[in-house]
Amino acid sequence: VTILMIVVMFIFASFGVQIVGGKLAACNDPTIKSRENCTGIFWQKIFVTRLEVYGKDDEGMHPKILVPRVWTNPRNFNFDHVGNAMLALFETLSYKGWNVIRDILWSRQGPWAVVFIHIYVFIGCMIGLTLFVGVVIANYTENRGTALLTVDQRRWHDLKARLKMAQPLHVPPKPSESARLGTVFYELTLSRRFSQIFAFLVLLNSACLVVPWNVEEEGERSTILFAVTALSAVINILFAVEIILKVLAFTFAGFWQSRRNRIDLLITVFGLLWIFLHFFVAVPSSSFDPAPQKKLKTFTYTFGYIIVILRFFTIASKSKCHLKYKEVYMYLFARGLSLLQF
């Protein structure tokens, strides 16, 4: 359950970085709306009391001090990178302060920006808490039910549980010995090393979301943004190579039998479409007409990070290899959070 909650936090933190990353900063002077004008000093009212006292609502009598104007993020949270976003969502799990996050998102980015925080509160707090309680009750029931069994009875109990978990493998038949190339591809695609490599590529592709994919980010970190999108494009091409190898190994009919392969094929097609739209249409058009190009880039960035997040779900498999890589993935992000805090 803990690993599941960390995965949920990472997914919603990635959404938060892409939706509102770098967009929550504002001037501490509420009359200033643009960053260019957020300079100099202004009179800031000082909170005195909630009681009704003489002169409380009088502008001339209310105590004030001169404060420098500062363009800054909200006091307790921001979504500028995955580390801070996960910390904000972790605090949200306790139901404390989540309405402050919601109100700031609403006031600065509009009502659509708060949809994901409501979904996260529902999934993370309600469903997550239900899962936690369910696991505790299930473990208690299991321990209580097997504590008084003999060794042979426990073995029989474990054997029945394993039989319930057993599922038939839908593996296409191996090509004939005459088709040597197909046999090589078949053994390659079913090898453990092949699965490990592409599981690592899924993790590396997800790590590209540490930088917000939006047009505003190009002005500050254009080189880094181009590097991570280019890396994601190369990884998507490698996923297309994986699909081709599996089709050559299993034939298209054998490849199509697996539901997982069909999902991989759909996401790969979307990934290749994103590469074409972003690198061959949106990026070259920047030198012609800035206004339509900005809208197109906004679409391609959004389309791109949605594909990356969808690709992350393909790693959710029952194989031991993928479970190990999910543990490695959680460890790497935990280490990243500690480094960001340092």
Short mmCIF file of C-alpha atoms in Angstrom, two decimals:
data_model
loop_
_atom_site.label_atom_id
_atom_site.label_comp_id
_atom_site.label_asym_id
_atom_site.label_seq_id
_atom_site.Cartn_x
_atom_site.Cartn_y
_atom_site.Cartn_z
CA VAL A 1 0.00 0.00 0.00
CA THR A 2 2.88 2.37 0.78
CA ILE A 3 4.46 1.79 -2.63
CA LEU A 4 1.07 2.30 -4.27
CA MET A 5 0.58 5.62 -2.47
CA ILE A 6 4.08 6.78 -3.50
CA VAL A 7 3.27 5.91 -7.11
CA VAL A 8 -0.02 7.83 -6.88
CA MET A 9 1.78 10.83 -5.38
CA PHE A 10 4.39 10.77 -8.16
CA ILE A 11 1.76 10.58 -10.90
CA PHE A 12 -0.27 13.48 -9.52
CA ALA A 13 2.92 15.44 -8.75
CA SER A 14 3.91 15.06 -12.41
CA PHE A 15 0.47 16.32 -13.44
CA GLY A 16 0.85 19.26 -11.06
CA VAL A 17 4.30 20.17 -12.41
CA GLN A 18 3.04 20.10 -15.99
CA ILE A 19 -0.20 22.00 -15.27
CA VAL A 20 0.85 24.71 -12.78
CA GLY A 21 4.63 24.36 -12.53
CA GLY A 22 6.20 27.84 -12.38
CA LYS A 23 2.78 29.52 -12.70
CA LEU A 24 1.82 30.03 -9.04
CA ALA A 25 4.27 32.83 -8.29
CA ALA A 26 2.75 36.29 -7.74
CA CYS A 27 3.66 39.68 -6.31
CA ASN A 28 3.12 40.22 -2.58
CA ASP A 29 1.45 43.50 -3.52
CA PRO A 30 -2.04 42.40 -4.68
CA THR A 31 -2.39 45.48 -6.89
CA ILE A 32 0.54 44.34 -9.10
CA LYS A 33 -0.27 41.66 -11.67
CA SER A 34 2.91 41.47 -13.80
CA ARG A 35 6.42 40.48 -12.76
CA GLU A 36 7.98 43.46 -14.53
CA ASN A 37 6.07 45.91 -12.31
CA CYS A 38 6.78 44.02 -9.06
CA THR A 39 9.54 46.41 -7.94
CA GLY A 40 9.98 49.04 -5.26
CA ILE A 41 8.09 49.17 -1.95
CA PHE A 42 4.46 49.47 -0.85
CA TRP A 43 2.42 50.01 2.32
CA GLN A 44 1.42 46.68 3.90
CA LYS A 45 -1.35 46.58 6.49
CA ILE A 46 -0.51 44.88 9.81
CA PHE A 47 -3.02 42.53 11.39
CA VAL A 48 -4.01 43.84 14.81
CA THR A 49 -7.05 41.98 16.12
CA ARG A 50 -10.28 40.32 15.04
CA LEU A 51 -12.23 42.33 17.60
CA GLU A 52 -14.23 45.37 16.58
CA VAL A 53 -12.05 48.24 17.82
CA TYR A 54 -12.08 51.93 17.00
CA GLY A 55 -10.36 52.73 13.70
CA LYS A 56 -10.05 49.13 12.56
CA ASP A 57 -11.61 49.81 9.15
CA ASP A 58 -10.19 53.32 8.78
CA GLU A 59 -7.47 53.37 6.13
CA GLY A 60 -5.81 56.37 7.70
CA MET A 61 -5.64 54.93 11.23
CA HIS A 62 -4.80 51.31 10.34
CA PRO A 63 -1.11 50.56 11.14
CA LYS A 64 1.08 49.94 8.09
CA ILE A 65 4.73 49.33 7.29
CA LEU A 66 6.77 49.74 4.12
CA VAL A 67 7.50 46.35 2.55
CA PRO A 68 9.60 45.60 -0.57
CA ARG A 69 7.69 44.07 -3.45
CA VAL A 70 8.73 40.45 -4.11
CA TRP A 71 7.65 38.04 -6.84
CA THR A 72 7.44 34.71 -5.02
CA ASN A 73 5.62 31.39 -4.73
CA PRO A 74 2.94 30.70 -2.11
CA ARG A 75 4.36 30.44 1.40
CA ASN A 76 3.95 26.71 2.06
CA PHE A 77 4.04 24.95 -1.29
CA ASN A 78 4.78 25.09 -5.01
CA PHE A 79 4.75 22.77 -8.01
CA ASP A 80 7.95 24.00 -9.66
CA HIS A 81 9.51 20.52 -9.60
CA VAL A 82 8.50 16.98 -8.65
CA GLY A 83 10.15 17.14 -5.21
CA ASN A 84 8.17 20.12 -3.93
CA ALA A 85 5.01 18.83 -5.62
CA MET A 86 5.27 15.46 -3.84
CA LEU A 87 5.84 17.22 -0.51
CA ALA A 88 2.71 19.34 -1.04
CA LEU A 89 0.67 16.27 -1.96
CA PHE A 90 2.08 14.35 1.02
CA GLU A 91 0.80 17.07 3.35
CA THR A 92 -2.54 16.92 1.55
CA LEU A 93 -2.96 13.28 2.66
CA SER A 94 -3.61 14.52 6.21
CA TYR A 95 -6.50 16.78 5.01
CA LYS A 96 -4.65 19.73 6.54
CA GLY A 97 -4.06 22.66 4.23
CA TRP A 98 -5.41 21.07 1.06
CA ASN A 99 -8.17 23.68 0.84
CA VAL A 100 -5.47 26.39 0.88
CA ILE A 101 -3.79 24.70 -2.10
CA ARG A 102 -7.16 24.45 -3.84
CA ASP A 103 -8.03 28.12 -3.27
CA ILE A 104 -4.64 29.37 -4.52
CA LEU A 105 -4.85 27.17 -7.62
CA TRP A 106 -8.38 28.46 -8.28
CA SER A 107 -7.47 32.13 -7.84
CA ARG A 108 -4.27 32.04 -9.91
CA GLN A 109 -4.98 29.43 -12.60
CA GLY A 110 -8.75 29.12 -12.80
CA PRO A 111 -11.24 26.37 -11.90
CA TRP A 112 -9.76 23.72 -14.21
CA ALA A 113 -6.48 23.72 -12.28
CA VAL A 114 -8.18 22.38 -9.13
CA VAL A 115 -9.68 19.30 -10.76
CA PHE A 116 -6.59 17.17 -10.25
CA ILE A 117 -6.25 18.11 -6.55
CA HIS A 118 -9.86 17.00 -5.89
CA ILE A 119 -9.25 13.71 -7.72
CA TYR A 120 -6.04 13.22 -5.73
CA VAL A 121 -7.80 13.84 -2.41
CA PHE A 122 -10.47 11.31 -3.36
CA ILE A 123 -8.02 8.63 -4.54
CA GLY A 124 -5.20 9.27 -2.09
CA CYS A 125 -7.14 9.90 1.09
CA MET A 126 -10.32 7.88 0.70
CA ILE A 127 -9.27 4.92 -1.43
CA GLY A 128 -5.74 4.86 0.04
CA LEU A 129 -7.05 4.81 3.59
CA THR A 130 -9.55 2.11 2.66
CA LEU A 131 -6.78 -0.03 1.17
CA PHE A 132 -4.65 0.43 4.26
CA VAL A 133 -7.45 -0.65 6.58
CA GLY A 134 -8.26 -3.55 4.26
CA VAL A 135 -4.66 -4.78 4.31
CA VAL A 136 -4.56 -4.59 8.11
CA ILE A 137 -7.83 -6.53 8.43
CA ALA A 138 -6.73 -9.09 5.82
CA ASN A 139 -3.41 -9.70 7.57
CA TYR A 140 -5.16 -10.01 10.91
CA THR A 141 -7.64 -12.50 9.50
CA GLU A 142 -4.91 -14.50 7.78
CA ASN A 143 -2.72 -14.68 10.87
CA ARG A 144 -5.64 -15.55 13.08
CA GLY A 145 -6.81 -18.26 10.72
CA THR A 146 -3.44 -20.00 10.33
CA ALA A 147 -2.00 -19.61 13.81
CA LEU A 148 -3.60 -22.82 15.11
CA LEU A 149 -2.98 -24.97 12.01
CA THR A 150 -0.44 -27.77 11.89
CA VAL A 151 2.52 -27.68 9.50
CA ASP A 152 0.78 -29.92 6.94
CA GLN A 153 -2.40 -27.87 7.18
CA ARG A 154 -0.45 -24.67 6.57
CA ARG A 155 1.25 -26.21 3.53
CA TRP A 156 -2.14 -27.24 2.16
CA HIS A 157 -3.50 -23.75 2.85
CA ASP A 158 -0.54 -22.16 1.02
CA LEU A 159 -0.90 -24.58 -1.89
CA LYS A 160 -4.57 -23.67 -2.35
CA ALA A 161 -3.65 -19.97 -2.32
CA ARG A 162 -0.97 -20.55 -4.97
CA LEU A 163 -3.40 -22.52 -7.14
CA LYS A 164 -5.86 -19.61 -7.02
CA MET A 165 -3.12 -17.23 -8.15
CA ALA A 166 -1.94 -19.46 -11.01
CA GLN A 167 -2.88 -18.19 -14.47
CA PRO A 168 -2.16 -19.68 -17.89
CA LEU A 169 0.55 -17.98 -19.93
CA HIS A 170 -0.55 -16.72 -23.35
CA VAL A 171 2.84 -17.05 -25.04
CA PRO A 172 2.84 -17.47 -28.84
CA PRO A 173 4.44 -20.68 -30.10
CA LYS A 174 8.11 -20.67 -30.99
CA PRO A 175 8.87 -20.33 -34.74
CA SER A 176 10.03 -23.37 -36.63
CA GLU A 177 13.74 -24.17 -36.82
CA SER A 178 13.82 -23.16 -40.49
CA ALA A 179 12.96 -19.57 -39.56
CA ARG A 180 16.28 -18.82 -37.88
CA LEU A 181 15.82 -15.06 -37.77
CA GLY A 182 12.39 -15.40 -36.19
CA THR A 183 13.81 -17.82 -33.61
CA VAL A 184 16.54 -15.33 -32.69
CA PHE A 185 14.00 -12.52 -32.26
CA TYR A 186 11.72 -14.85 -30.27
CA GLU A 187 14.44 -15.77 -27.78
CA LEU A 188 15.57 -12.14 -27.59
CA THR A 189 12.14 -10.68 -26.82
CA LEU A 190 11.41 -13.32 -24.16
CA SER A 191 14.77 -12.95 -22.45
CA ARG A 192 15.02 -11.40 -19.00
CA ARG A 193 17.66 -8.89 -20.10
CA PHE A 194 15.35 -7.57 -22.84
CA SER A 195 12.57 -6.94 -20.30
CA GLN A 196 15.00 -5.28 -17.89
CA ILE A 197 16.31 -2.90 -20.55
CA PHE A 198 12.87 -1.69 -21.60
CA ALA A 199 11.68 -1.47 -17.99
CA PHE A 200 14.64 0.83 -17.36
CA LEU A 201 13.72 2.86 -20.47
CA VAL A 202 10.22 3.35 -19.07
CA LEU A 203 11.72 4.69 -15.84
CA LEU A 204 14.14 6.93 -17.75
CA ASN A 205 11.28 8.21 -19.89
CA SER A 206 9.28 9.06 -16.74
CA ALA A 207 12.30 10.89 -15.29
CA CYS A 208 12.08 13.34 -18.22
CA LEU A 209 9.08 14.94 -16.45
CA VAL A 210 11.28 16.50 -13.75
CA VAL A 211 11.25 19.63 -15.93
CA PRO A 212 7.85 21.19 -16.75
CA TRP A 213 6.94 20.70 -20.41
CA ASN A 214 5.46 24.09 -21.33
CA VAL A 215 6.21 27.09 -23.49
CA GLU A 216 7.00 29.34 -20.51
CA GLU A 217 9.85 27.02 -19.50
CA GLU A 218 11.61 27.65 -22.84
CA GLY A 219 12.50 31.17 -21.79
CA GLU A 220 14.36 30.02 -18.67
CA ARG A 221 15.69 26.52 -19.42
CA SER A 222 15.28 26.03 -23.15
CA THR A 223 18.37 23.81 -23.50
CA ILE A 224 17.34 21.48 -20.67
CA LEU A 225 13.76 21.32 -21.93
CA PHE A 226 14.90 20.46 -25.46
CA ALA A 227 17.29 17.83 -24.07
CA VAL A 228 14.64 15.99 -22.04
CA THR A 229 12.08 16.10 -24.88
CA ALA A 230 14.71 14.84 -27.33
CA LEU A 231 15.63 12.05 -24.91
CA SER A 232 11.97 11.12 -24.61
CA ALA A 233 11.68 11.07 -28.41
CA VAL A 234 14.67 8.72 -28.71
CA ILE A 235 13.16 6.42 -26.08
CA ASN A 236 9.83 6.39 -27.95
CA ILE A 237 11.69 5.34 -31.10
CA LEU A 238 13.26 2.48 -29.11
CA PHE A 239 9.77 1.45 -28.01
CA ALA A 240 8.79 1.32 -31.68
CA VAL A 241 11.80 -0.94 -32.31
CA GLU A 242 10.57 -3.17 -29.47
CA ILE A 243 7.15 -3.47 -31.15
CA ILE A 244 8.77 -4.37 -34.48
CA LEU A 245 10.95 -7.05 -32.86
CA LYS A 246 7.94 -8.60 -31.12
CA VAL A 247 5.91 -8.64 -34.35
CA LEU A 248 8.80 -10.36 -36.16
CA ALA A 249 9.16 -12.85 -33.31
CA PHE A 250 5.50 -13.69 -32.65
CA THR A 251 3.92 -12.74 -36.02
CA PHE A 252 1.25 -10.06 -35.93
CA ALA A 253 -1.48 -12.56 -34.98
CA GLY A 254 0.54 -13.83 -32.03
CA PHE A 255 1.48 -10.30 -31.02
CA TRP A 256 -2.17 -9.21 -31.07
CA GLN A 257 -3.24 -11.99 -28.67
CA SER A 258 -1.79 -10.12 -25.69
CA ARG A 259 -3.80 -7.19 -24.35
CA ARG A 260 -0.61 -5.68 -22.98
CA ASN A 261 0.95 -5.72 -26.47
CA ARG A 262 -2.09 -3.93 -27.89
CA ILE A 263 -1.81 -1.19 -25.27
CA ASP A 264 1.93 -0.85 -25.96
CA LEU A 265 1.22 -0.57 -29.68
CA LEU A 266 -1.39 2.16 -29.16
CA ILE A 267 0.89 4.22 -26.89
CA THR A 268 3.81 3.76 -29.29
CA VAL A 269 1.74 5.03 -32.22
CA PHE A 270 0.75 8.08 -30.17
CA GLY A 271 4.42 8.56 -29.25
CA LEU A 272 5.53 8.56 -32.89
CA LEU A 273 2.71 10.98 -33.71
CA TRP A 274 3.94 13.30 -30.94
CA ILE A 275 7.51 13.15 -32.29
CA PHE A 276 6.29 14.19 -35.73
CA LEU A 277 4.05 17.01 -34.46
CA HIS A 278 6.58 18.43 -32.00
CA PHE A 279 9.95 18.11 -33.75
CA PHE A 280 8.87 18.35 -37.40
CA VAL A 281 5.91 20.75 -37.17
CA ALA A 282 5.91 22.81 -33.95
CA VAL A 283 9.66 23.44 -33.52
CA PRO A 284 10.43 24.40 -37.17
CA SER A 285 7.40 26.71 -37.29
CA SER A 286 8.83 28.95 -34.53
CA SER A 287 10.59 31.12 -37.10
CA PHE A 288 7.42 31.89 -39.07
CA ASP A 289 4.42 32.96 -36.98
CA PRO A 290 4.86 33.13 -33.18
CA ALA A 291 1.18 33.13 -32.14
CA PRO A 292 -0.02 29.89 -33.83
CA GLN A 293 3.34 28.29 -33.07
CA LYS A 294 2.90 28.94 -29.34
CA LYS A 295 -0.54 27.28 -29.35
CA LEU A 296 0.83 24.31 -31.29
CA LYS A 297 3.77 23.92 -28.92
CA THR A 298 1.45 24.09 -25.93
CA PHE A 299 -0.58 21.25 -27.45
CA THR A 300 2.47 19.12 -28.30
CA TYR A 301 4.00 19.57 -24.84
CA THR A 302 0.72 18.54 -23.19
CA PHE A 303 0.28 15.62 -25.59
CA GLY A 304 3.88 14.55 -24.94
CA TYR A 305 3.78 14.42 -21.16
CA ILE A 306 0.43 12.59 -21.23
CA ILE A 307 2.08 9.90 -23.37
CA VAL A 308 4.97 9.68 -20.90
CA ILE A 309 2.55 9.16 -18.02
CA LEU A 310 0.57 6.56 -19.98
CA ARG A 311 3.81 4.77 -20.76
CA PHE A 312 4.59 4.59 -17.05
CA PHE A 313 1.48 2.46 -16.49
CA THR A 314 2.80 -0.18 -18.90
CA ILE A 315 5.43 -1.13 -16.34
CA ALA A 316 2.70 -2.38 -13.99
CA SER A 317 3.18 -6.08 -14.60
CA LYS A 318 3.12 -9.15 -12.38
CA SER A 319 6.61 -10.18 -13.39
CA LYS A 320 9.30 -10.10 -10.72
CA CYS A 321 11.52 -8.01 -12.96
CA HIS A 322 9.05 -5.19 -13.18
CA LEU A 323 8.28 -5.34 -9.46
CA LYS A 324 11.98 -4.97 -8.71
CA TYR A 325 12.25 -2.00 -11.01
CA LYS A 326 9.27 -0.34 -9.35
CA GLU A 327 11.09 -0.65 -6.04
CA VAL A 328 14.23 0.84 -7.60
CA TYR A 329 12.11 3.63 -9.07
CA MET A 330 10.64 4.52 -5.68
CA TYR A 331 14.11 4.48 -4.10
CA LEU A 332 15.53 6.81 -6.75
CA PHE A 333 12.74 9.32 -6.28
CA ALA A 334 13.08 9.17 -2.50
CA ARG A 335 16.78 9.93 -2.87
CA GLY A 336 15.94 12.74 -5.29
CA LEU A 337 13.54 14.27 -2.79
CA SER A 338 16.20 14.22 -0.06
CA LEU A 339 18.73 15.86 -2.39
CA LEU A 340 16.25 18.55 -3.40
CA GLN A 341 15.53 19.32 0.25
CA PHE A 342 19.26 19.50 0.98
#
